[in-house]
PDB file of C-alpha atoms and ligand atoms in Angstrom:
ATOM      1  CA  MET A   1       0.000   0.000   0.000  1.00  0.00           C
ATOM      2  CA  LYS A   2       1.602   3.222  -1.153  1.00  0.00           C
ATOM      3  CA  LEU A   3      -1.154   5.767  -0.591  1.00  0.00           C
ATOM      4  CA  ILE A   4      -3.883   6.560   1.922  1.00  0.00           C
ATOM      5  CA  ILE A   5      -6.441   9.268   1.168  1.00  0.00           C
ATOM      6  CA  PHE A   6      -8.179  11.157   3.977  1.00  0.00           C
ATOM      7  CA  THR A   7     -11.064  13.294   2.819  1.00  0.00           C
ATOM      8  CA  ASP A   8     -13.590  15.736   4.163  1.00  0.00           C
ATOM      9  CA  LEU A   9     -17.076  15.183   2.720  1.00  0.00           C
ATOM     10  CA  ASP A  10     -19.300  18.292   2.607  1.00  0.00           C
ATOM     11  CA  GLY A  11     -17.808  20.834   0.213  1.00  0.00           C
ATOM     12  CA  SER A  12     -14.962  18.481  -0.708  1.00  0.00           C
ATOM     13  CA  LEU A  13     -15.845  14.988  -2.007  1.00  0.00           C
ATOM     14  CA  LEU A  14     -19.524  16.013  -1.877  1.00  0.00           C
ATOM     15  CA  ASN A  15     -20.653  19.243  -3.513  1.00  0.00           C
ATOM     16  CA  HIS A  16     -21.591  21.931  -0.981  1.00  0.00           C
ATOM     17  CA  GLY A  17     -25.031  22.502  -2.515  1.00  0.00           C
ATOM     18  CA  ASP A  18     -26.405  19.168  -3.719  1.00  0.00           C
ATOM     19  CA  TYR A  19     -24.127  16.696  -1.854  1.00  0.00           C
ATOM     20  CA  SER A  20     -23.401  14.877  -5.121  1.00  0.00           C
ATOM     21  CA  PHE A  21     -20.146  12.978  -5.650  1.00  0.00           C
ATOM     22  CA  ALA A  22     -20.997  12.063  -9.248  1.00  0.00           C
ATOM     23  CA  GLU A  23     -18.193  14.215 -10.672  1.00  0.00           C
ATOM     24  CA  ALA A  24     -15.659  12.244  -8.611  1.00  0.00           C
ATOM     25  CA  THR A  25     -16.720   8.920 -10.162  1.00  0.00           C
ATOM     26  CA  PRO A  26     -13.576   8.549 -12.376  1.00  0.00           C
ATOM     27  CA  SER A  27     -11.181   8.988  -9.459  1.00  0.00           C
ATOM     28  CA  LEU A  28     -13.308   6.868  -7.103  1.00  0.00           C
ATOM     29  CA  ARG A  29     -13.159   4.053  -9.653  1.00  0.00           C
ATOM     30  CA  ARG A  30      -9.356   4.314  -9.765  1.00  0.00           C
ATOM     31  CA  ILE A  31      -9.133   4.371  -5.960  1.00  0.00           C
ATOM     32  CA  LYS A  32     -11.177   1.179  -5.705  1.00  0.00           C
ATOM     33  CA  GLN A  33      -9.260  -0.560  -8.506  1.00  0.00           C
ATOM     34  CA  SER A  34      -5.965   0.257  -6.792  1.00  0.00           C
ATOM     35  CA  GLY A  35      -7.208  -0.763  -3.320  1.00  0.00           C
ATOM     36  CA  ILE A  36      -6.289   2.650  -1.900  1.00  0.00           C
ATOM     37  CA  PRO A  37      -7.920   3.243   1.493  1.00  0.00           C
ATOM     38  CA  LEU A  38     -10.279   6.230   1.237  1.00  0.00           C
ATOM     39  CA  ILE A  39     -10.876   7.413   4.787  1.00  0.00           C
ATOM     40  CA  MET A  40     -13.866   9.724   5.150  1.00  0.00           C
ATOM     41  CA  THR A  41     -12.827  12.349   7.715  1.00  0.00           C
ATOM     42  CA  THR A  42     -15.937  14.350   8.371  1.00  0.00           C
ATOM     43  CA  SER A  43     -18.168  16.206  10.807  1.00  0.00           C
ATOM     44  CA  LYS A  44     -20.972  13.864   9.746  1.00  0.00           C
ATOM     45  CA  THR A  45     -22.193  11.062  12.013  1.00  0.00           C
ATOM     46  CA  ARG A  46     -21.401   7.373  11.713  1.00  0.00           C
ATOM     47  CA  ARG A  47     -25.015   6.798  10.601  1.00  0.00           C
ATOM     48  CA  GLU A  48     -24.641   9.349   7.785  1.00  0.00           C
ATOM     49  CA  VAL A  49     -21.431   7.882   6.391  1.00  0.00           C
ATOM     50  CA  GLU A  50     -22.750   4.312   6.308  1.00  0.00           C
ATOM     51  CA  PRO A  51     -25.096   4.882   3.319  1.00  0.00           C
ATOM     52  CA  LEU A  52     -22.424   7.019   1.612  1.00  0.00           C
ATOM     53  CA  GLN A  53     -19.911   4.173   1.854  1.00  0.00           C
ATOM     54  CA  ARG A  54     -22.525   1.804   0.413  1.00  0.00           C
ATOM     55  CA  GLU A  55     -23.241   4.204  -2.477  1.00  0.00           C
ATOM     56  CA  MET A  56     -19.521   4.514  -3.231  1.00  0.00           C
ATOM     57  CA  GLY A  57     -19.014   0.757  -2.849  1.00  0.00           C
ATOM     58  CA  ILE A  58     -16.292   1.026  -0.206  1.00  0.00           C
ATOM     59  CA  ARG A  59     -15.827  -0.409   3.274  1.00  0.00           C
ATOM     60  CA  GLU A  60     -13.037   1.494   4.980  1.00  0.00           C
ATOM     61  CA  PRO A  61     -12.381   3.004   8.399  1.00  0.00           C
ATOM     62  CA  VAL A  62     -14.114   6.345   8.967  1.00  0.00           C
ATOM     63  CA  ILE A  63     -13.336   9.337  11.154  1.00  0.00           C
ATOM     64  CA  VAL A  64     -16.637  10.923  12.181  1.00  0.00           C
ATOM     65  CA  GLU A  65     -17.895  13.996  14.054  1.00  0.00           C
ATOM     66  CA  ASN A  66     -14.710  16.038  13.596  1.00  0.00           C
ATOM     67  CA  GLY A  67     -12.397  13.383  15.001  1.00  0.00           C
ATOM     68  CA  GLY A  68     -14.744  12.384  17.834  1.00  0.00           C
ATOM     69  CA  GLY A  69     -14.536   8.726  16.892  1.00  0.00           C
ATOM     70  CA  ILE A  70     -12.781   6.301  14.572  1.00  0.00           C
ATOM     71  CA  PHE A  71     -14.736   3.295  13.306  1.00  0.00           C
ATOM     72  CA  PHE A  72     -12.810   0.378  11.789  1.00  0.00           C
ATOM     73  CA  PRO A  73     -15.066  -2.192  10.088  1.00  0.00           C
ATOM     74  CA  ALA A  74     -14.907  -5.495  12.009  1.00  0.00           C
ATOM     75  CA  GLY A  75     -12.198  -7.725  10.547  1.00  0.00           C
ATOM     76  CA  TYR A  76     -10.737  -4.929   8.430  1.00  0.00           C
ATOM     77  CA  ARG A  77      -7.865  -6.460   6.395  1.00  0.00           C
ATOM     78  CA  ASN A  78      -7.533  -9.027   9.212  1.00  0.00           C
ATOM     79  CA  TRP A  79      -5.561  -6.427  11.126  1.00  0.00           C
ATOM     80  CA  ARG A  80      -4.979  -6.068  14.828  1.00  0.00           C
ATOM     81  CA  ILE A  81      -6.311  -2.635  15.709  1.00  0.00           C
ATOM     82  CA  GLY A  82      -4.849  -2.868  19.207  1.00  0.00           C
ATOM     83  CA  GLN A  83      -7.230  -0.391  20.830  1.00  0.00           C
ATOM     84  CA  GLY A  84     -10.903   0.547  21.020  1.00  0.00           C
ATOM     85  CA  GLU A  85     -13.976  -1.536  21.724  1.00  0.00           C
ATOM     86  CA  GLN A  86     -15.990  -3.982  19.641  1.00  0.00           C
ATOM     87  CA  GLU A  87     -19.402  -2.508  18.972  1.00  0.00           C
ATOM     88  CA  ASP A  88     -21.907  -3.575  16.311  1.00  0.00           C
ATOM     89  CA  ASP A  89     -19.810  -4.269  13.209  1.00  0.00           C
ATOM     90  CA  TYR A  90     -16.931  -2.023  14.251  1.00  0.00           C
ATOM     91  CA  THR A  91     -13.895  -1.547  16.369  1.00  0.00           C
ATOM     92  CA  VAL A  92     -14.619   1.884  17.833  1.00  0.00           C
ATOM     93  CA  ILE A  93     -11.936   4.255  19.097  1.00  0.00           C
ATOM     94  CA  ARG A  94     -13.556   7.043  21.082  1.00  0.00           C
ATOM     95  CA  ILE A  95     -11.540  10.271  21.198  1.00  0.00           C
ATOM     96  CA  GLY A  96     -14.191  12.902  21.842  1.00  0.00           C
ATOM     97  CA  THR A  97     -16.536  13.441  24.724  1.00  0.00           C
ATOM     98  CA  SER A  98     -20.028  11.964  24.885  1.00  0.00           C
ATOM     99  CA  TYR A  99     -23.013  13.556  23.169  1.00  0.00           C
ATOM    100  CA  PRO A 100     -25.048  13.844  26.409  1.00  0.00           C
ATOM    101  CA  ARG A 101     -22.189  15.885  27.951  1.00  0.00           C
ATOM    102  CA  VAL A 102     -22.042  18.179  24.923  1.00  0.00           C
ATOM    103  CA  ARG A 103     -25.796  18.659  25.049  1.00  0.00           C
ATOM    104  CA  ALA A 104     -25.780  19.364  28.781  1.00  0.00           C
ATOM    105  CA  PHE A 105     -23.264  22.193  28.238  1.00  0.00           C
ATOM    106  CA  LEU A 106     -25.269  23.684  25.368  1.00  0.00           C
ATOM    107  CA  GLU A 107     -28.518  23.489  27.317  1.00  0.00           C
ATOM    108  CA  LYS A 108     -26.839  25.388  30.162  1.00  0.00           C
ATOM    109  CA  VAL A 109     -25.156  28.218  28.224  1.00  0.00           C
ATOM    110  CA  GLY A 110     -26.901  28.040  24.840  1.00  0.00           C
ATOM    111  CA  PRO A 111     -29.919  30.235  25.675  1.00  0.00           C
ATOM    112  CA  ARG A 112     -27.599  33.132  26.650  1.00  0.00           C
ATOM    113  CA  PHE A 113     -26.074  33.070  23.168  1.00  0.00           C
ATOM    114  CA  GLY A 114     -29.175  32.239  21.137  1.00  0.00           C
ATOM    115  CA  VAL A 115     -27.647  28.892  20.217  1.00  0.00           C
ATOM    116  CA  ARG A 116     -29.665  26.161  18.538  1.00  0.00           C
ATOM    117  CA  GLY A 117     -28.096  22.759  18.060  1.00  0.00           C
ATOM    118  CA  PHE A 118     -29.272  19.765  16.055  1.00  0.00           C
ATOM    119  CA  GLY A 119     -30.708  18.337  19.301  1.00  0.00           C
ATOM    120  CA  ASP A 120     -33.027  21.376  19.480  1.00  0.00           C
ATOM    121  CA  MET A 121     -34.192  20.954  15.901  1.00  0.00           C
ATOM    122  CA  THR A 122     -36.620  18.638  14.160  1.00  0.00           C
ATOM    123  CA  PRO A 123     -35.343  16.596  11.202  1.00  0.00           C
ATOM    124  CA  ALA A 124     -37.443  18.887   8.973  1.00  0.00           C
ATOM    125  CA  GLU A 125     -35.593  21.946  10.315  1.00  0.00           C
ATOM    126  CA  ILE A 126     -32.203  20.282   9.749  1.00  0.00           C
ATOM    127  CA  ALA A 127     -33.297  19.313   6.242  1.00  0.00           C
ATOM    128  CA  GLY A 128     -34.294  22.948   5.624  1.00  0.00           C
ATOM    129  CA  LEU A 129     -30.943  24.318   6.853  1.00  0.00           C
ATOM    130  CA  THR A 130     -28.736  21.771   5.110  1.00  0.00           C
ATOM    131  CA  GLY A 131     -30.665  20.843   1.971  1.00  0.00           C
ATOM    132  CA  LEU A 132     -30.323  17.191   2.998  1.00  0.00           C
ATOM    133  CA  PRO A 133     -33.163  14.817   2.167  1.00  0.00           C
ATOM    134  CA  MET A 134     -35.321  14.072   5.218  1.00  0.00           C
ATOM    135  CA  GLU A 135     -33.994  10.535   5.780  1.00  0.00           C
ATOM    136  CA  ARG A 136     -30.414  11.862   5.853  1.00  0.00           C
ATOM    137  CA  ALA A 137     -31.398  14.703   8.196  1.00  0.00           C
ATOM    138  CA  VAL A 138     -32.691  12.014  10.593  1.00  0.00           C
ATOM    139  CA  LEU A 139     -29.270  10.307  10.459  1.00  0.00           C
ATOM    140  CA  ALA A 140     -27.492  13.651  11.015  1.00  0.00           C
ATOM    141  CA  ARG A 141     -29.361  13.884  14.319  1.00  0.00           C
ATOM    142  CA  GLU A 142     -28.080  10.481  15.522  1.00  0.00           C
ATOM    143  CA  ARG A 143     -25.037  11.943  17.205  1.00  0.00           C
ATOM    144  CA  GLU A 144     -22.459  10.318  19.468  1.00  0.00           C
ATOM    145  CA  PHE A 145     -19.782  12.944  20.201  1.00  0.00           C
ATOM    146  CA  THR A 146     -20.434  16.492  18.971  1.00  0.00           C
ATOM    147  CA  GLU A 147     -23.138  19.052  18.221  1.00  0.00           C
ATOM    148  CA  PRO A 148     -23.470  21.296  15.141  1.00  0.00           C
ATOM    149  CA  PHE A 149     -25.195  24.571  15.972  1.00  0.00           C
ATOM    150  CA  ILE A 150     -26.257  27.964  14.708  1.00  0.00           C
ATOM    151  CA  MET A 151     -26.079  31.225  16.680  1.00  0.00           C
ATOM    152  CA  GLU A 152     -28.286  34.286  16.653  1.00  0.00           C
ATOM    153  CA  ARG A 153     -25.240  36.539  17.031  1.00  0.00           C
ATOM    154  CA  PRO A 154     -22.224  34.847  15.437  1.00  0.00           C
ATOM    155  CA  ASP A 155     -19.966  37.650  16.783  1.00  0.00           C
ATOM    156  CA  ASP A 156     -20.378  36.121  20.261  1.00  0.00           C
ATOM    157  CA  ILE A 157     -18.511  32.978  19.206  1.00  0.00           C
ATOM    158  CA  GLY A 158     -15.318  34.086  21.004  1.00  0.00           C
ATOM    159  CA  ARG A 159     -17.139  34.454  24.333  1.00  0.00           C
ATOM    160  CA  LEU A 160     -18.868  31.090  23.895  1.00  0.00           C
ATOM    161  CA  ASN A 161     -15.517  29.487  23.108  1.00  0.00           C
ATOM    162  CA  VAL A 162     -14.024  30.776  26.388  1.00  0.00           C
ATOM    163  CA  LEU A 163     -16.858  29.183  28.393  1.00  0.00           C
ATOM    164  CA  ALA A 164     -16.572  25.992  26.330  1.00  0.00           C
ATOM    165  CA  GLU A 165     -12.859  25.659  27.048  1.00  0.00           C
ATOM    166  CA  GLU A 166     -13.443  26.081  30.771  1.00  0.00           C
ATOM    167  CA  GLU A 167     -15.611  22.963  30.639  1.00  0.00           C
ATOM    168  CA  GLY A 168     -13.541  20.788  28.332  1.00  0.00           C
ATOM    169  CA  PHE A 169     -15.019  21.689  24.951  1.00  0.00           C
ATOM    170  CA  LYS A 170     -14.096  23.864  21.988  1.00  0.00           C
ATOM    171  CA  VAL A 171     -15.799  25.260  18.916  1.00  0.00           C
ATOM    172  CA  THR A 172     -14.752  24.541  15.352  1.00  0.00           C
ATOM    173  CA  GLN A 173     -16.184  25.801  12.060  1.00  0.00           C
ATOM    174  CA  GLY A 174     -17.431  23.663   9.176  1.00  0.00           C
ATOM    175  CA  GLY A 175     -18.962  24.701   5.878  1.00  0.00           C
ATOM    176  CA  ARG A 176     -22.419  25.443   7.319  1.00  0.00           C
ATOM    177  CA  PHE A 177     -22.295  25.200  11.109  1.00  0.00           C
ATOM    178  CA  HIS A 178     -20.255  25.791  14.197  1.00  0.00           C
ATOM    179  CA  HIS A 179     -19.542  22.512  15.978  1.00  0.00           C
ATOM    180  CA  LEU A 180     -19.141  22.058  19.719  1.00  0.00           C
ATOM    181  CA  ILE A 181     -16.582  19.284  20.169  1.00  0.00           C
ATOM    182  CA  GLY A 182     -14.405  17.813  22.920  1.00  0.00           C
ATOM    183  CA  ILE A 183     -11.258  19.806  23.636  1.00  0.00           C
ATOM    184  CA  ALA A 184      -9.005  16.754  23.068  1.00  0.00           C
ATOM    185  CA  GLN A 185     -10.314  15.887  19.618  1.00  0.00           C
ATOM    186  CA  ASP A 186      -9.751  17.113  16.084  1.00  0.00           C
ATOM    187  CA  LYS A 187      -9.537  15.591  12.642  1.00  0.00           C
ATOM    188  CA  GLY A 188      -5.726  15.742  12.687  1.00  0.00           C
ATOM    189  CA  LYS A 189      -5.383  13.713  15.866  1.00  0.00           C
ATOM    190  CA  ALA A 190      -7.680  11.013  14.475  1.00  0.00           C
ATOM    191  CA  VAL A 191      -5.743  10.993  11.181  1.00  0.00           C
ATOM    192  CA  ARG A 192      -2.516  10.447  13.116  1.00  0.00           C
ATOM    193  CA  MET A 193      -4.039   7.542  15.046  1.00  0.00           C
ATOM    194  CA  VAL A 194      -5.323   5.898  11.858  1.00  0.00           C
ATOM    195  CA  CYS A 195      -1.899   6.325  10.224  1.00  0.00           C
ATOM    196  CA  ASP A 196      -0.233   4.661  13.218  1.00  0.00           C
ATOM    197  CA  ILE A 197      -2.591   1.675  12.950  1.00  0.00           C
ATOM    198  CA  PHE A 198      -1.923   1.397   9.202  1.00  0.00           C
ATOM    199  CA  LYS A 199       1.817   1.617   9.753  1.00  0.00           C
ATOM    200  CA  ALA A 200       1.830  -0.996  12.515  1.00  0.00           C
ATOM    201  CA  ASN A 201      -0.143  -3.454  10.380  1.00  0.00           C
ATOM    202  CA  SER A 202       1.019  -2.901   6.807  1.00  0.00           C
ATOM    203  CA  GLY A 203       4.679  -2.307   7.581  1.00  0.00           C
ATOM    204  CA  THR A 204       5.157  -0.315   4.373  1.00  0.00           C
ATOM    205  CA  ALA A 205       6.039   3.325   3.779  1.00  0.00           C
ATOM    206  CA  THR A 206       2.860   5.139   2.863  1.00  0.00           C
ATOM    207  CA  LYS A 207       2.213   8.651   1.584  1.00  0.00           C
ATOM    208  CA  THR A 208      -0.897  10.355   2.837  1.00  0.00           C
ATOM    209  CA  ILE A 209      -3.159  12.719   0.904  1.00  0.00           C
ATOM    210  CA  GLY A 210      -5.721  14.923   2.694  1.00  0.00           C
ATOM    211  CA  LEU A 211      -8.508  16.951   1.069  1.00  0.00           C
ATOM    212  CA  GLY A 212     -10.659  19.586   2.754  1.00  0.00           C
ATOM    213  CA  ASP A 213     -12.259  22.995   2.371  1.00  0.00           C
ATOM    214  CA  SER A 214     -12.953  24.477   5.827  1.00  0.00           C
ATOM    215  CA  GLU A 215     -11.376  25.513   9.103  1.00  0.00           C
ATOM    216  CA  ASN A 216     -12.218  22.162  10.708  1.00  0.00           C
ATOM    217  CA  ASP A 217     -10.005  20.474   8.084  1.00  0.00           C
ATOM    218  CA  LEU A 218      -6.835  22.391   9.006  1.00  0.00           C
ATOM    219  CA  THR A 219      -5.508  19.881  11.536  1.00  0.00           C
ATOM    220  CA  MET A 220      -6.045  17.078   9.027  1.00  0.00           C
ATOM    221  CA  LEU A 221      -4.273  18.986   6.243  1.00  0.00           C
ATOM    222  CA  GLY A 222      -1.395  19.655   8.656  1.00  0.00           C
ATOM    223  CA  GLN A 223      -0.943  15.913   9.287  1.00  0.00           C
ATOM    224  CA  VAL A 224      -0.743  14.612   5.724  1.00  0.00           C
ATOM    225  CA  ASP A 225       2.135  14.530   3.233  1.00  0.00           C
ATOM    226  CA  ILE A 226       0.059  16.034   0.435  1.00  0.00           C
ATOM    227  CA  PRO A 227      -2.555  18.571   1.614  1.00  0.00           C
ATOM    228  CA  VAL A 228      -5.234  19.599  -0.874  1.00  0.00           C
ATOM    229  CA  LEU A 229      -7.524  22.600  -0.451  1.00  0.00           C
ATOM    230  CA  ILE A 230     -10.866  22.720  -2.269  1.00  0.00           C
ATOM    231  CA  PRO A 231     -12.368  26.196  -2.943  1.00  0.00           C
ATOM    232  CA  ARG A 232     -15.737  27.029  -1.387  1.00  0.00           C
ATOM    233  CA  PRO A 233     -18.521  28.210  -3.692  1.00  0.00           C
ATOM    234  CA  GLY A 234     -18.790  31.999  -3.403  1.00  0.00           C
ATOM    235  CA  LYS A 235     -16.118  32.165  -0.678  1.00  0.00           C
ATOM    236  CA  GLY A 236     -12.987  30.954  -2.430  1.00  0.00           C
ATOM    237  CA  PHE A 237     -10.107  29.329  -0.602  1.00  0.00           C
ATOM    238  CA  LEU A 238      -9.635  29.273   3.130  1.00  0.00           C
ATOM    239  CA  GLY A 239      -6.655  31.561   3.853  1.00  0.00           C
ATOM    240  CA  ILE A 240      -3.973  29.094   4.892  1.00  0.00           C
ATOM    241  CA  ARG A 241      -0.360  28.398   4.063  1.00  0.00           C
ATOM    242  CA  LEU A 242       1.053  24.903   4.233  1.00  0.00           C
ATOM    243  CA  PRO A 243       4.158  23.495   2.575  1.00  0.00           C
ATOM    244  CA  GLY A 244       3.266  21.746  -0.673  1.00  0.00           C
ATOM    245  CA  LEU A 245      -0.391  22.766  -0.498  1.00  0.00           C
ATOM    246  CA  ILE A 246      -2.285  21.920  -3.683  1.00  0.00           C
ATOM    247  CA  ARG A 247      -5.282  24.090  -4.561  1.00  0.00           C
ATOM    248  CA  ALA A 248      -8.049  22.530  -6.656  1.00  0.00           C
ATOM    249  CA  THR A 249      -9.338  24.737  -9.442  1.00  0.00           C
ATOM    250  CA  GLN A 250     -13.009  23.861  -8.928  1.00  0.00           C
ATOM    251  CA  ALA A 251     -15.280  23.471  -5.885  1.00  0.00           C
ATOM    252  CA  GLY A 252     -16.684  20.177  -4.628  1.00  0.00           C
ATOM    253  CA  ALA A 253     -16.503  16.805  -6.309  1.00  0.00           C
ATOM    254  CA  GLY A 254     -15.223  18.234  -9.615  1.00  0.00           C
ATOM    255  CA  GLY A 255     -12.173  19.815  -7.965  1.00  0.00           C
ATOM    256  CA  TRP A 256     -11.648  16.729  -5.817  1.00  0.00           C
ATOM    257  CA  ASN A 257     -11.681  14.494  -8.890  1.00  0.00           C
ATOM    258  CA  GLU A 258      -9.268  16.696 -10.831  1.00  0.00           C
ATOM    259  CA  VAL A 259      -6.626  16.723  -8.099  1.00  0.00           C
ATOM    260  CA  VAL A 260      -6.954  13.059  -7.111  1.00  0.00           C
ATOM    261  CA  LEU A 261      -6.719  11.883 -10.721  1.00  0.00           C
ATOM    262  CA  GLY A 262      -3.649  14.088 -11.180  1.00  0.00           C
ATOM    263  CA  LEU A 263      -2.059  12.520  -8.101  1.00  0.00           C
ATOM    264  CA  LEU A 264      -2.962   8.941  -9.032  1.00  0.00           C
ATOM    265  CA  ASN A 265      -1.458   9.487 -12.489  1.00  0.00           C
ATOM    266  CA  ASN A 266       1.814  10.205 -10.675  1.00  0.00           C
ATOM    267  CA  GLU A 267       1.474   7.513  -8.030  1.00  0.00           C
ATOM    268  CA  ASP A 268       4.981   6.154  -8.556  1.00  0.00           C
ATOM    269  CA  GLU A 269       6.618   9.589  -8.557  1.00  0.00           C
ATOM    270  CA  ILE A 270       4.796  10.833  -5.461  1.00  0.00           C
ATOM    271  CA  THR A 271       7.205   8.889  -3.297  1.00  0.00           C
ATOM    272  CA  THR A 272      10.204  10.752  -4.719  1.00  0.00           C
ATOM    273  CA  ARG A 273      11.420  13.835  -2.928  1.00  0.00           C
ATOM    274  CA  ASP A 274      11.518  16.218  -5.875  1.00  0.00           C
ATOM    275  CA  TRP A 275       8.028  15.371  -7.081  1.00  0.00           C
ATOM    276  CA  GLN A 276       5.840  18.390  -7.785  1.00  0.00           C
ATOM    277  CA  TYR A 277       2.156  18.442  -8.527  1.00  0.00           C
ATOM    278  CA  LYS A 278       1.228  19.536 -12.045  1.00  0.00           C
ATOM    279  CA  LYS A 279      -2.245  20.781 -12.725  1.00  0.00           C
ATOM    280  CA  PRO A 280      -4.124  19.124 -15.564  1.00  0.00           C
ATOM    281  CA  GLY A 281      -2.817  21.052 -18.571  1.00  0.00           C
ATOM    282  CA  GLY A 282       0.754  20.923 -17.414  1.00  0.00           C
ATOM    283  CA  GLU A 283       1.541  24.049 -15.377  1.00  0.00           C
ATOM    284  CA  LEU A 284       2.717  23.716 -11.794  1.00  0.00           C
TER     285      LEU A 284
HETATM  286 MG1   MG B   1     -16.209  20.647   4.354  1.00  0.00          MG
END
């Protein structure tokens, strides 16, 4: 195994507006043919990623709820995961705090800030805010670690963050929502843990690719060998600098597909030190 791909979903592998990954079909086909692990690294819940994995025809570990938990499918590659608990069809590594604790904090301080989390909303309201179909909005509400929320006065986010940190939480920003998450979790930490498990079991040198579009992807992009930033519709690129950062030229699944295909076409060269990404068309 030479490559592992970690990817954000909303706004990255899935279009921000319609959640389609159709434009990424050519690169997804290549990924499956080559047996490259595609690790969804998302703020979505475990229940939301299950149907997405089925639609894409993959069965890989997932990092859900902004690094709150890692779920390895039971028996994955006959590996020894070495940590976590057996639960349903998974080995589960819990990094974040529990959802009831997150909710208890929000119920205490939320009213002061005009905060409404998914636990305060009906599936219909979540569907209205996200554009998700109703059955997916129901799955978005089945949370285990973290809470997405909206605020009446977004300028108060700094003050809310101070209170959150005092009680062992922090706030991160996705494409649509703020997320209240455990202070000890982020996507980058979970990526590192997954890489360690891969390294311990496969014993081969592996290059990692990470793709994301929002602030909550920064720790993931900082952990991988090849970070890829996807532009956000109407908002452009997140303002970050990282060595070797590749910027996709289109938003969503189209941009994702373009960069991943470009990388897979250079799979052998990626391992060399002087390798440089060339955009489709040739220029660096
Ligand atoms: Mg995103």
